[in-house]
CSV table of C-alpha atoms in Angstrom, one decimal:
chain,number,residue,atom,x,y,z
H,308,MET,CA,-125.4,-94.2,-7.8
H,309,GLY,CA,-127.1,-97.5,-8.6
H,310,LEU,CA,-125.6,-99.5,-11.4
H,311,ARG,CA,-128.8,-99.7,-13.4
H,312,SER,CA,-130.6,-96.4,-12.7
H,313,VAL,CA,-131.2,-93.1,-14.4
H,314,VAL,CA,-131.2,-89.8,-12.4
H,315,ARG,CA,-133.9,-87.4,-13.3
H,316,THR,CA,-134.8,-83.9,-12.1
H,317,ALA,CA,-137.5,-84.2,-9.5
H,318,ASN,CA,-140.5,-82.5,-11.1
H,319,SER,CA,-144.1,-83.6,-11.9
H,320,LEU,CA,-143.4,-83.8,-15.6
H,321,ASN,CA,-140.7,-86.5,-15.2
H,322,ALA,CA,-142.5,-88.3,-12.4
H,323,ASP,CA,-145.7,-88.4,-14.5
H,324,LYS,CA,-143.9,-89.9,-17.4
H,325,ASP,CA,-142.4,-92.6,-15.2
H,326,LEU,CA,-145.8,-93.3,-13.6
H,327,ALA,CA,-147.2,-93.7,-17.1
H,328,LYS,CA,-144.7,-96.4,-17.8
H,329,LEU,CA,-145.7,-98.3,-14.6
H,330,ARG,CA,-149.3,-98.0,-15.7
H,331,LYS,CA,-148.5,-99.1,-19.2
H,332,TYR,CA,-146.5,-102.1,-18.0
H,333,PRO,CA,-148.0,-103.5,-14.8
H,334,ALA,CA,-145.2,-106.1,-14.6
H,335,LEU,CA,-142.7,-103.2,-13.9
H,336,ASP,CA,-144.9,-102.0,-11.1
H,337,ALA,CA,-145.0,-105.5,-9.6
H,338,LEU,CA,-141.2,-106.0,-9.9
H,339,HIS,CA,-140.4,-102.6,-8.3
H,340,PRO,CA,-142.5,-102.4,-5.2
H,341,GLY,CA,-142.7,-99.0,-3.6
H,342,LEU,CA,-141.5,-97.1,-6.8
H,343,LYS,CA,-145.0,-96.0,-7.7
H,344,ALA,CA,-145.6,-94.4,-4.3
H,345,GLU,CA,-142.2,-92.6,-4.5
H,346,LEU,CA,-143.1,-91.3,-8.0
H,347,GLU,CA,-146.5,-90.2,-6.8
H,348,THR,CA,-144.8,-88.2,-4.0
H,349,ILE,CA,-142.6,-86.5,-6.5
H,350,SER,CA,-145.5,-85.8,-8.8
H,351,GLY,CA,-147.3,-84.0,-6.0
H,352,VAL,CA,-150.0,-86.6,-5.6
H,353,LYS,CA,-148.7,-87.3,-2.1
H,354,GLY,CA,-146.6,-85.2,0.2
H,355,GLY,CA,-143.5,-86.2,2.1
H,356,ARG,CA,-140.1,-87.8,1.6
H,357,VAL,CA,-138.7,-89.8,-1.3
H,358,ARG,CA,-136.3,-92.5,-0.2
H,359,GLY,CA,-135.5,-90.4,2.8
H,360,LEU,CA,-134.7,-87.3,0.7
H,361,LEU,CA,-136.9,-84.2,0.8
H,362,ARG,CA,-138.5,-83.4,-2.6
H,363,THR,CA,-136.7,-80.1,-2.6
H,364,GLN,CA,-133.4,-81.7,-3.2
H,365,GLY,CA,-134.1,-81.8,-6.9
H,366,PHE,CA,-133.3,-85.3,-8.1
H,367,TYR,CA,-134.6,-88.9,-8.1
H,368,ALA,CA,-133.6,-92.2,-9.7
H,369,VAL,CA,-135.6,-94.8,-11.6
H,370,PRO,CA,-134.4,-98.2,-12.6
H,371,TYR,CA,-133.3,-98.8,-16.2
H,372,SER,CA,-136.4,-101.0,-16.7
H,373,VAL,CA,-138.6,-97.9,-16.2
H,374,ALA,CA,-136.4,-95.4,-17.9
H,375,TYR,CA,-136.1,-97.6,-21.0
H,376,ALA,CA,-139.4,-99.5,-20.5
H,377,ASP,CA,-140.5,-99.6,-24.2
H,378,GLU,CA,-137.2,-100.8,-25.4
H,379,LEU,CA,-136.7,-103.4,-22.6
H,380,MET,CA,-140.2,-104.7,-23.0
H,381,LYS,CA,-139.5,-105.3,-26.7
H,382,ALA,CA,-136.2,-107.0,-25.9
H,383,ARG,CA,-138.0,-109.2,-23.3
H,384,GLY,CA,-140.4,-110.3,-26.0
H,385,LEU,CA,-137.7,-111.0,-28.5
H,386,LEU,CA,-135.6,-113.0,-25.9
H,387,ASN,CA,-138.7,-115.1,-25.1
H,388,GLU,CA,-139.4,-115.7,-28.8
H,389,ALA,CA,-135.8,-116.8,-29.2
H,390,ALA,CA,-136.1,-119.1,-26.2
H,391,ASP,CA,-139.3,-120.7,-27.6
H,392,ALA,CA,-137.5,-121.3,-31.0
H,393,LEU,CA,-134.5,-122.9,-29.3
H,394,GLN,CA,-136.4,-124.9,-26.6
H,395,LYS,CA,-136.3,-128.2,-28.4
H,396,ASP,CA,-132.6,-128.0,-29.5
H,397,ASP,CA,-131.0,-126.4,-26.4
H,398,GLU,CA,-133.2,-126.3,-23.3
H,399,GLU,CA,-130.5,-124.8,-21.0
H,400,PHE,CA,-129.8,-121.9,-23.4
H,401,ALA,CA,-133.6,-121.3,-23.8
H,402,GLY,CA,-133.8,-121.2,-20.0
H,403,TYR,CA,-131.0,-118.7,-19.8
H,404,LEU,CA,-132.7,-116.4,-22.4
H,405,ARG,CA,-136.0,-116.5,-20.4
H,406,ASN,CA,-134.1,-115.7,-17.2
H,407,ARG,CA,-132.3,-112.8,-18.8
H,408,ALA,CA,-135.6,-111.5,-20.3
H,409,ARG,CA,-137.0,-111.3,-16.7
H,410,ASP,CA,-133.7,-109.8,-15.5
H,411,LEU,CA,-134.1,-106.9,-17.9
H,412,LEU,CA,-137.4,-105.9,-16.3
H,413,SER,CA,-136.3,-106.5,-12.7
H,414,ASP,CA,-132.8,-104.9,-13.0
H,415,ASP,CA,-131.6,-107.9,-11.0
H,416,TYR,CA,-129.3,-110.1,-13.1
H,417,GLU,CA,-128.7,-112.9,-10.6
H,418,SER,CA,-130.9,-115.6,-12.1
H,419,GLY,CA,-129.6,-115.0,-15.6
H,420,ASP,CA,-126.0,-114.9,-14.4
H,421,ALA,CA,-126.5,-118.2,-12.5
H,422,ALA,CA,-128.0,-119.8,-15.6
H,423,TRP,CA,-125.2,-118.5,-17.8
H,424,VAL,CA,-122.4,-119.6,-15.5
H,425,THR,CA,-123.8,-123.1,-14.8
H,426,GLY,CA,-125.4,-123.7,-18.2
H,427,HIS,CA,-124.1,-126.3,-20.7
H,428,PHE,CA,-125.2,-124.7,-23.9
H,429,LYS,CA,-124.9,-126.7,-27.1
H,430,ASN,CA,-124.1,-124.4,-30.0
H,431,LEU,CA,-124.7,-120.8,-28.9
H,432,ASN,CA,-123.9,-118.6,-26.0
H,433,ALA,CA,-124.8,-115.0,-25.4
H,434,GLN,CA,-123.8,-112.1,-23.1
H,435,ILE,CA,-126.9,-109.9,-22.7
H,436,GLY,CA,-127.5,-107.0,-20.4
H,437,SER,CA,-126.0,-103.9,-18.9
H,438,TYR,CA,-122.7,-104.7,-17.2
H,439,GLU,CA,-119.8,-102.5,-18.2
H,440,THR,CA,-119.2,-99.3,-16.4
H,441,TYR,CA,-116.0,-98.1,-18.0
H,442,ASP,CA,-117.8,-95.7,-20.4
H,443,ASP,CA,-119.4,-93.8,-17.5
H,444,GLU,CA,-116.9,-90.9,-17.2
H,445,LEU,CA,-118.8,-89.2,-14.4
H,446,TYR,CA,-118.4,-91.7,-11.5
H,447,GLY,CA,-117.7,-95.0,-13.3
H,448,VAL,CA,-120.8,-96.7,-11.8
H,449,LYS,CA,-123.5,-96.6,-14.5
H,450,THR,CA,-123.6,-99.7,-16.6
H,451,PHE,CA,-124.2,-99.9,-20.4
H,452,PHE,CA,-126.2,-102.3,-22.4
H,453,ALA,CA,-124.4,-104.8,-24.6
H,454,PHE,CA,-125.2,-108.0,-26.6
H,455,SER,CA,-122.7,-110.5,-27.8
H,456,LEU,CA,-123.7,-113.7,-29.6
H,457,LEU,CA,-121.1,-116.4,-29.5
H,458,ALA,CA,-120.9,-119.7,-31.3
H,459,THR,CA,-119.4,-122.7,-29.5
H,460,ARG,CA,-116.3,-124.1,-31.2
H,461,GLN,CA,-116.8,-127.8,-30.7
H,462,GLN,CA,-113.3,-129.0,-31.6
H,463,GLU,CA,-111.6,-126.4,-29.4
H,464,THR,CA,-114.1,-127.1,-26.6
H,465,THR,CA,-113.4,-130.8,-26.6
H,466,ALA,CA,-109.6,-130.1,-26.6
H,467,LEU,CA,-110.0,-127.6,-23.7
H,468,ARG,CA,-112.1,-130.0,-21.7
H,469,GLN,CA,-109.4,-132.7,-22.2
H,470,ALA,CA,-106.6,-130.3,-21.2
H,471,MET,CA,-108.5,-129.3,-18.0
H,472,LYS,CA,-109.2,-132.8,-16.8
H,473,GLY,CA,-107.4,-133.3,-13.5
H,474,LEU,CA,-107.4,-129.7,-12.4
H,475,GLN,CA,-109.5,-130.6,-9.4
H,476,ALA,CA,-106.9,-133.2,-8.3
H,477,LEU,CA,-104.2,-130.5,-8.7
H,478,GLU,CA,-106.3,-128.1,-6.6
H,479,ASP,CA,-106.9,-130.7,-3.9
H,480,SER,CA,-103.1,-131.4,-3.7
H,481,LEU,CA,-102.2,-127.9,-2.9
H,482,PRO,CA,-100.9,-127.3,0.7
H,483,TYR,CA,-103.8,-125.3,2.2
H,484,ASP,CA,-107.0,-126.2,4.0
H,485,HIS,CA,-109.7,-124.3,2.1
H,486,HIS,CA,-109.9,-126.0,-1.3
H,487,LYS,CA,-112.4,-124.7,-3.9
H,488,ARG,CA,-114.3,-126.6,-6.5
H,489,ILE,CA,-112.7,-126.1,-9.9
H,490,ARG,CA,-114.9,-126.1,-13.0
H,491,GLU,CA,-113.3,-128.4,-15.6
H,492,ASP,CA,-116.1,-128.1,-18.2
H,493,ILE,CA,-115.5,-124.7,-19.9
H,494,PRO,CA,-116.6,-124.2,-23.5
H,495,SER,CA,-114.5,-122.4,-26.1
H,496,VAL,CA,-116.6,-119.8,-28.0
H,497,SER,CA,-116.1,-117.2,-30.7
H,498,MET,CA,-117.9,-114.0,-31.5
H,499,MET,CA,-120.5,-114.1,-34.3
């Protein structure tokens, strides 16, 4: 039921293919500790339980980064290339791209999300990764990959920032105790 996992039939053929991906890409093995041992159990190399389930139950899950290892390793390389190309012009956007490149291999999007939310990107913005679950008609929990490249609209961003000045003062004046910090610096972007 994990957001970013693929369910496979538990047999040695599938487990061997997934083990081959971990051998081909040692970074995946390092980013997913314990997965190799689970796959070896399914493959028949070792006996016992897999994540508390007996092997006879028939299924196991692997993270997207293993299931789509070749494609995600390629995406990682391209994101890092883009980050290198943008480093001088937009250091924060380059940092976001590097974080997201790592996120694609770890299946944990927290660092990229944090860089995206707090970043002050100059001219470009991008939404990269597997987020949306609405196309999963089975349980509505599996995410799908998407990529959106956005261009900052400088004139509209300046106007929006001007219009939002003073929002924190408005929040602070409201009649309740637990005030939150309001972000007044929000860029206006358009799809490319």
